[in-house]
Coordinates of C-alpha atoms and ligand atoms in Angstrom, one line a residue:
M49 CA 7.0 -6.0 -7.0
T50 CA 5.6 -6.5 -3.9
S51 CA 1.7 -6.6 -4.3
P52 CA -1.6 -7.4 -1.5
N53 CA -2.5 -10.0 -4.0
L54 CA 0.9 -12.0 -4.3
D55 CA 1.7 -14.3 -1.5
A56 CA 4.9 -14.5 0.4
A57 CA 6.3 -16.9 -2.2
G58 CA 5.3 -14.0 -4.9
R59 CA 2.0 -16.9 -6.3
Y60 CA -0.7 -15.0 -7.6
P61 CA -3.9 -15.5 -6.2
A62 CA -5.7 -18.9 -7.7
G63 CA -8.6 -17.9 -10.2
S64 CA -10.2 -14.9 -10.7
A65 CA -8.3 -12.5 -8.5
A66 CA -5.3 -12.6 -10.9
F67 CA -6.9 -11.0 -13.5
P68 CA -10.6 -9.6 -12.4
H69 CA -11.5 -8.2 -15.4
R70 CA -14.1 -9.3 -18.2
S71 CA -12.8 -7.4 -21.1
L72 CA -9.2 -5.5 -22.0
T73 CA -10.0 -2.3 -22.9
G74 CA -6.7 -0.7 -21.7
L75 CA -4.3 -0.6 -19.8
A76 CA -4.7 2.4 -17.7
G77 CA -5.7 1.5 -13.9
L78 CA -4.4 -2.1 -14.1
A79 CA -2.1 -3.1 -10.9
P80 CA 1.2 -3.8 -11.7
W81 CA 0.6 -7.4 -11.0
E82 CA -2.1 -7.7 -12.9
I83 CA 0.2 -6.8 -16.0
L84 CA 2.8 -9.2 -14.8
F85 CA 0.4 -11.7 -14.6
L86 CA -0.4 -11.0 -18.3
L87 CA 3.4 -11.4 -19.0
D88 CA 3.8 -14.2 -17.3
E89 CA 1.0 -16.3 -18.9
A90 CA 2.4 -15.0 -22.2
E91 CA 6.0 -16.9 -21.7
Q92 CA 4.5 -20.7 -21.7
W93 CA 3.5 -19.5 -25.5
V94 CA 6.7 -18.0 -26.1
E95 CA 8.3 -21.2 -25.4
L96 CA 5.6 -23.1 -27.9
N97 CA 5.7 -20.8 -30.7
R98 CA 9.4 -21.5 -30.7
Q99 CA 8.6 -25.8 -31.1
P100 CA 7.5 -27.0 -34.9
H101 CA 4.3 -28.4 -33.1
K102 CA 2.3 -25.0 -32.0
R103 CA -1.0 -26.2 -31.0
N104 CA -2.5 -26.1 -27.8
D105 CA -6.4 -27.0 -27.8
R106 CA -8.0 -25.3 -24.8
L107 CA -10.0 -23.0 -26.6
A108 CA -11.5 -25.3 -28.9
G109 CA -15.1 -25.1 -29.2
L110 CA -14.9 -21.0 -28.8
T111 CA -15.4 -18.6 -31.4
I112 CA -13.6 -15.3 -31.6
I113 CA -14.7 -12.8 -34.1
N114 CA -12.5 -10.0 -35.3
A115 CA -13.8 -7.1 -36.1
F116 CA -11.4 -4.4 -37.8
F117 CA -12.2 -1.1 -38.6
E118 CA -9.0 0.2 -39.6
N119 CA -6.3 -1.7 -41.1
S120 CA -3.6 -3.9 -39.3
T121 CA -0.8 -6.4 -40.5
R122 CA 0.2 -7.6 -37.0
T123 CA -2.6 -7.1 -35.1
L124 CA -4.9 -8.8 -36.9
L125 CA -2.5 -11.5 -38.0
S126 CA -1.3 -12.2 -34.5
F127 CA -4.9 -12.0 -32.9
E128 CA -5.8 -14.7 -35.8
I129 CA -2.6 -17.1 -35.1
A130 CA -3.0 -17.1 -31.5
G131 CA -6.7 -18.1 -31.4
K132 CA -5.9 -20.9 -34.1
R133 CA -2.9 -22.3 -32.3
L134 CA -5.2 -22.0 -29.0
G135 CA -7.8 -24.3 -31.1
A136 CA -10.6 -21.3 -31.5
D137 CA -12.5 -21.1 -34.6
V138 CA -11.5 -17.7 -35.6
V139 CA -13.3 -15.4 -38.2
N140 CA -12.3 -12.1 -39.3
M141 CA -14.7 -9.0 -40.1
H142 CA -12.9 -6.2 -42.5
A143 CA -14.8 -3.2 -41.9
A144 CA -14.1 -2.4 -45.6
Q145 CA -16.3 -5.6 -46.9
S146 CA -19.3 -5.3 -43.9
S147 CA -22.3 -3.5 -43.6
V148 CA -20.8 -0.7 -42.3
K149 CA -20.0 0.3 -45.5
K150 CA -23.8 0.4 -45.9
G151 CA -24.5 2.7 -43.3
E152 CA -24.9 0.1 -40.7
T153 CA -23.9 1.7 -37.1
L154 CA -21.2 0.4 -34.6
I155 CA -23.6 -0.2 -32.0
D156 CA -26.2 -2.4 -34.5
T157 CA -23.1 -4.1 -35.8
A158 CA -21.9 -5.0 -32.2
M159 CA -25.2 -6.0 -31.5
T160 CA -25.1 -8.8 -34.8
L161 CA -21.7 -10.3 -33.4
N162 CA -23.4 -11.1 -30.1
A163 CA -26.1 -12.5 -31.5
M164 CA -24.1 -15.0 -33.2
H165 CA -22.4 -15.7 -29.6
A166 CA -19.2 -15.1 -29.8
D167 CA -17.1 -16.0 -27.0
A168 CA -14.6 -13.3 -27.5
I169 CA -14.8 -9.8 -29.9
V170 CA -11.5 -8.3 -30.6
I171 CA -12.3 -4.6 -31.9
R172 CA -9.9 -2.0 -33.9
H173 CA -11.7 1.0 -34.4
Q174 CA -10.5 4.5 -35.5
S175 CA -12.8 6.4 -33.0
S176 CA -11.5 6.6 -29.1
G177 CA -14.0 4.8 -26.9
A178 CA -15.6 2.9 -29.7
V179 CA -14.0 -0.6 -27.9
Q180 CA -15.5 0.4 -24.2
L181 CA -18.7 1.3 -26.1
I182 CA -19.0 -2.3 -27.6
A183 CA -17.9 -4.2 -24.2
D184 CA -20.5 -2.2 -22.4
K185 CA -22.9 -3.7 -24.6
V186 CA -21.8 -7.3 -25.9
D187 CA -22.0 -10.6 -23.6
C188 CA -18.6 -11.4 -24.1
P189 CA -15.1 -10.3 -23.6
V190 CA -13.8 -7.5 -25.6
L191 CA -10.2 -7.1 -26.7
N192 CA -9.1 -3.7 -27.5
A193 CA -6.6 -4.1 -30.9
G194 CA -6.3 0.0 -30.8
D195 CA -8.9 2.5 -30.6
G196 CA -8.8 6.0 -32.3
Q197 CA -5.5 7.8 -29.9
H198 CA -6.5 6.2 -27.3
E199 CA -5.2 2.7 -26.6
H200 CA -3.5 -0.4 -28.0
P201 CA -3.2 -2.5 -25.1
T202 CA -2.0 -5.6 -26.5
Q203 CA 0.8 -3.8 -28.4
G204 CA 2.1 -2.2 -24.2
L205 CA 2.0 -5.7 -23.3
L206 CA 4.1 -7.4 -25.8
D207 CA 6.3 -4.3 -25.8
A208 CA 6.9 -4.7 -21.8
L209 CA 7.5 -8.6 -22.5
T210 CA 9.8 -7.7 -25.1
I211 CA 11.8 -5.4 -22.8
R212 CA 11.8 -8.5 -20.3
H213 CA 13.0 -10.9 -22.5
A214 CA 15.9 -8.2 -23.2
K215 CA 16.8 -6.3 -20.0
G216 CA 15.4 -8.9 -17.1
A217 CA 12.3 -8.3 -14.6
E218 CA 13.4 -5.6 -13.1
F219 CA 11.4 -2.6 -15.1
A220 CA 12.5 -0.4 -11.9
G221 CA 15.3 2.0 -12.7
M222 CA 15.2 1.4 -16.3
R223 CA 14.7 4.5 -18.7
V224 CA 12.9 4.2 -21.9
T225 CA 12.3 6.8 -24.4
I226 CA 9.4 6.8 -27.0
C227 CA 9.8 9.2 -29.9
G228 CA 7.7 10.5 -32.6
D229 CA 3.9 11.6 -32.8
I230 CA 3.2 11.1 -29.2
L231 CA -0.2 13.3 -29.7
H232 CA -1.8 10.7 -31.9
S233 CA 0.0 7.8 -30.6
R234 CA -2.3 4.9 -29.0
V235 CA 0.6 2.9 -28.8
A236 CA 2.8 5.5 -26.7
R237 CA -0.5 5.9 -24.5
S238 CA -0.5 2.4 -23.7
N239 CA 3.0 2.0 -23.6
I240 CA 3.4 5.1 -21.1
H241 CA 0.6 3.0 -19.0
C242 CA 2.0 -0.1 -18.6
L243 CA 6.3 1.1 -18.2
T244 CA 5.2 3.6 -15.9
T245 CA 3.0 0.9 -13.5
L246 CA 6.2 -1.3 -13.8
G247 CA 8.3 1.3 -12.4
A248 CA 10.2 1.9 -15.4
E249 CA 11.5 5.8 -16.1
V250 CA 9.2 7.1 -19.1
R251 CA 10.8 10.3 -21.2
V252 CA 8.5 11.1 -24.2
C253 CA 10.2 13.2 -26.8
A254 CA 8.2 14.9 -29.9
P255 CA 7.9 18.4 -32.3
P256 CA 5.9 20.9 -30.1
A257 CA 2.9 20.5 -32.5
L258 CA 2.8 16.4 -31.5
M259 CA 3.3 16.2 -27.9
P260 CA -0.2 16.2 -25.9
A261 CA -0.7 19.5 -24.0
D262 CA -1.2 17.2 -20.7
I263 CA 1.3 14.9 -21.1
E264 CA 2.7 15.9 -17.8
A265 CA -1.0 14.0 -16.1
L266 CA 1.0 10.7 -17.4
K267 CA 3.8 10.7 -15.2
V268 CA 6.4 10.8 -17.7
H269 CA 9.3 13.2 -18.7
P270 CA 8.8 15.3 -21.7
F271 CA 11.6 16.7 -24.4
H272 CA 11.7 18.4 -27.8
D273 CA 15.2 17.8 -27.5
F274 CA 15.8 14.0 -29.0
D275 CA 19.7 13.9 -28.6
A276 CA 19.0 15.2 -24.9
A277 CA 16.2 12.7 -24.5
L278 CA 18.6 9.7 -25.2
V279 CA 21.1 10.2 -22.6
G280 CA 21.4 7.2 -20.3
S281 CA 18.4 5.6 -22.0
D282 CA 18.1 1.6 -21.8
V283 CA 15.3 1.5 -24.4
V284 CA 14.4 3.8 -27.4
M285 CA 10.9 3.4 -28.9
M286 CA 10.4 5.0 -32.0
L287 CA 6.9 6.0 -33.5
R288 CA 6.3 6.5 -37.0
L289 CA 3.9 10.0 -37.6
Q290 CA -0.1 8.7 -37.9
Q291 CA -0.5 10.9 -41.0
E292 CA -3.9 9.6 -41.1
R293 CA -4.9 11.1 -37.8
M294 CA -3.4 14.7 -38.8
S295 CA -5.5 17.2 -39.9
G296 CA -3.5 20.1 -41.3
Q297 CA 0.5 20.4 -41.2
F298 CA 1.9 18.9 -38.2
I299 CA 5.9 19.1 -39.0
P300 CA 7.6 21.3 -41.9
S301 CA 8.7 18.2 -43.6
P302 CA 9.6 14.7 -43.6
R303 CA 13.5 15.7 -44.1
E304 CA 13.3 18.1 -41.7
Y305 CA 11.7 15.9 -39.0
R306 CA 14.1 13.0 -39.8
H307 CA 16.9 15.4 -39.0
L308 CA 15.0 16.5 -35.8
Y309 CA 13.6 13.2 -34.9
G310 CA 15.1 10.2 -36.9
L311 CA 17.0 7.5 -34.9
T312 CA 20.4 7.4 -36.9
L313 CA 23.2 5.3 -35.7
D314 CA 24.9 8.1 -34.7
R315 CA 21.9 9.4 -32.4
L316 CA 21.5 6.1 -31.1
A317 CA 24.9 6.2 -29.6
K318 CA 24.1 8.6 -27.5
A319 CA 21.6 6.2 -25.3
K320 CA 23.1 3.4 -23.5
G321 CA 25.9 1.2 -25.1
D322 CA 23.2 -1.7 -25.5
A323 CA 20.6 -0.1 -25.8
L324 CA 17.1 -1.8 -27.3
V325 CA 15.2 0.0 -30.3
M326 CA 11.9 -1.1 -30.9
H327 CA 9.6 0.3 -33.2
P328 CA 5.9 -1.1 -32.8
G329 CA 5.5 -1.2 -37.0
P330 CA 4.5 -0.4 -39.6
M331 CA 8.1 1.8 -40.1
N332 CA 8.6 4.8 -42.2
R333 CA 12.2 4.0 -43.0
G334 CA 14.5 7.0 -43.5
V335 CA 11.8 8.8 -41.8
E336 CA 11.6 8.4 -37.9
I337 CA 14.2 5.5 -38.7
D338 CA 17.0 5.0 -40.4
S339 CA 17.2 1.2 -41.5
N340 CA 20.9 0.3 -40.6
V341 CA 18.8 1.5 -36.8
A342 CA 15.7 -0.5 -37.8
D343 CA 17.8 -3.8 -38.9
L344 CA 20.3 -3.5 -36.1
A345 CA 21.5 -7.0 -35.2
Q346 CA 24.0 -6.4 -32.6
N347 CA 26.7 -3.9 -32.5
A348 CA 30.2 -3.8 -30.3
S349 CA 28.5 -2.2 -27.5
G350 CA 25.6 -4.1 -27.1
A351 CA 22.9 -2.3 -29.0
R352 CA 20.2 -3.9 -31.4
S353 CA 17.2 -3.9 -33.0
A354 CA 14.1 -6.1 -31.0
I355 CA 11.9 -5.0 -33.8
T356 CA 10.7 -8.6 -35.1
T357 CA 11.0 -9.8 -31.1
Q358 CA 8.3 -7.2 -30.9
V359 CA 5.8 -9.3 -33.6
E360 CA 7.4 -12.6 -32.2
M361 CA 6.1 -11.7 -28.2
G362 CA 2.7 -10.2 -30.0
V363 CA 1.3 -13.7 -30.7
A364 CA 2.0 -14.7 -27.0
I365 CA 0.7 -11.9 -25.4
R366 CA -2.5 -11.8 -27.3
M367 CA -2.9 -16.1 -26.6
A368 CA -2.1 -15.0 -23.2
C369 CA -5.2 -12.5 -23.6
L370 CA -7.6 -15.0 -25.3
D371 CA -7.1 -17.6 -22.5
V372 CA -7.5 -15.7 -19.3
L373 CA -10.1 -13.5 -20.7
T374 CA -12.2 -16.8 -21.7
R375 CA -11.6 -18.8 -18.5
R376 CA -14.9 -17.8 -17.0
T377 CA -16.5 -18.7 -20.3
R378 CA -14.7 -22.5 -20.0
G379 CA -15.8 -22.6 -16.3
L380 CA -12.3 -22.8 -15.2
E381 CA -12.0 -23.1 -11.8
G382 CA -11.9 -20.1 -9.7
W383 CA -13.3 -18.2 -12.4
A384 CA -16.8 -18.6 -12.7
Ligands
LIG551 N1 1.8 -2.2 -34.2 C1 0.4 -2.4 -34.6 O1 -0.6 -2.3 -34.7 O2 0.4 -2.7 -36.2 P1 -0.8 -2.8 -37.2 O3 -1.3 -1.8 -37.2 O4 0.1 -3.5 -38.6 O5 -1.4 -3.8 -36.6

């Protein structure tokens, strides 16, 4: 990837010029080399996480607060593991057990966390834009762990890292098909921003009711026919129906949805023979994806599921993001 920020040998500039942002609230607008910098930073943590001893104490003495206003398994646990493996003190705030339940506002909650001198705050919230609101108020870096229908940037990054491990470093010329509830999906948005920025061709497929009206503005190719969308796909990324964000009926029935948009083994055969199957989780097996596809180790033509690899890459990406975004706090040379 050519870039005015890379030298002739393809090295990143020293210090904060490689990633000059205080927070990570989304992937929209990031330069390709900024995304690649985070992916490259994550590689050392992929290696470390595969060792029996998984500690590197570069964040020792720092406090990271995970403030989750929505449920999570993968994102919350992987941010917690990431912070702990880097030696930070990690505290989790679950909104259901917090003073949010007594009517405290989001801003007052954020100012309370700020007063505790957190060195990074990780936030998941049901409202699009809530994370940016907090990032504008507090003194430390803020990492978006998913806000409403807006973005889930570390998911986009971990998905790109998973694809790079499976398919190689060249995203240009790669065809990625994302199928499911595109309308309500922050995962879809972050993946679209990430993958189109890196040069991949992105197809999105959904029933008309679950396709955003402005989808063409995101530089993707929209489809309503899943079989047609799959043709020539290197990667097939499935999304669940986000019932918690739906008011009213968006699909006739889960059975009909599966018939038209579920990923079965037969349907997977329409993609490239060695297609990579992905799903951010949580999955609704038997609706958007069949179990024999979700658990596919590798078939005769090389197609396989990368769903557990996505989870593995999630820890490494979150370690990279926490490390990079706290470099100013730690006074690293070039990051002051
Ligand atoms: N992919 C993802 O965000 O999963 P969780 O909701 O379990 O964090």
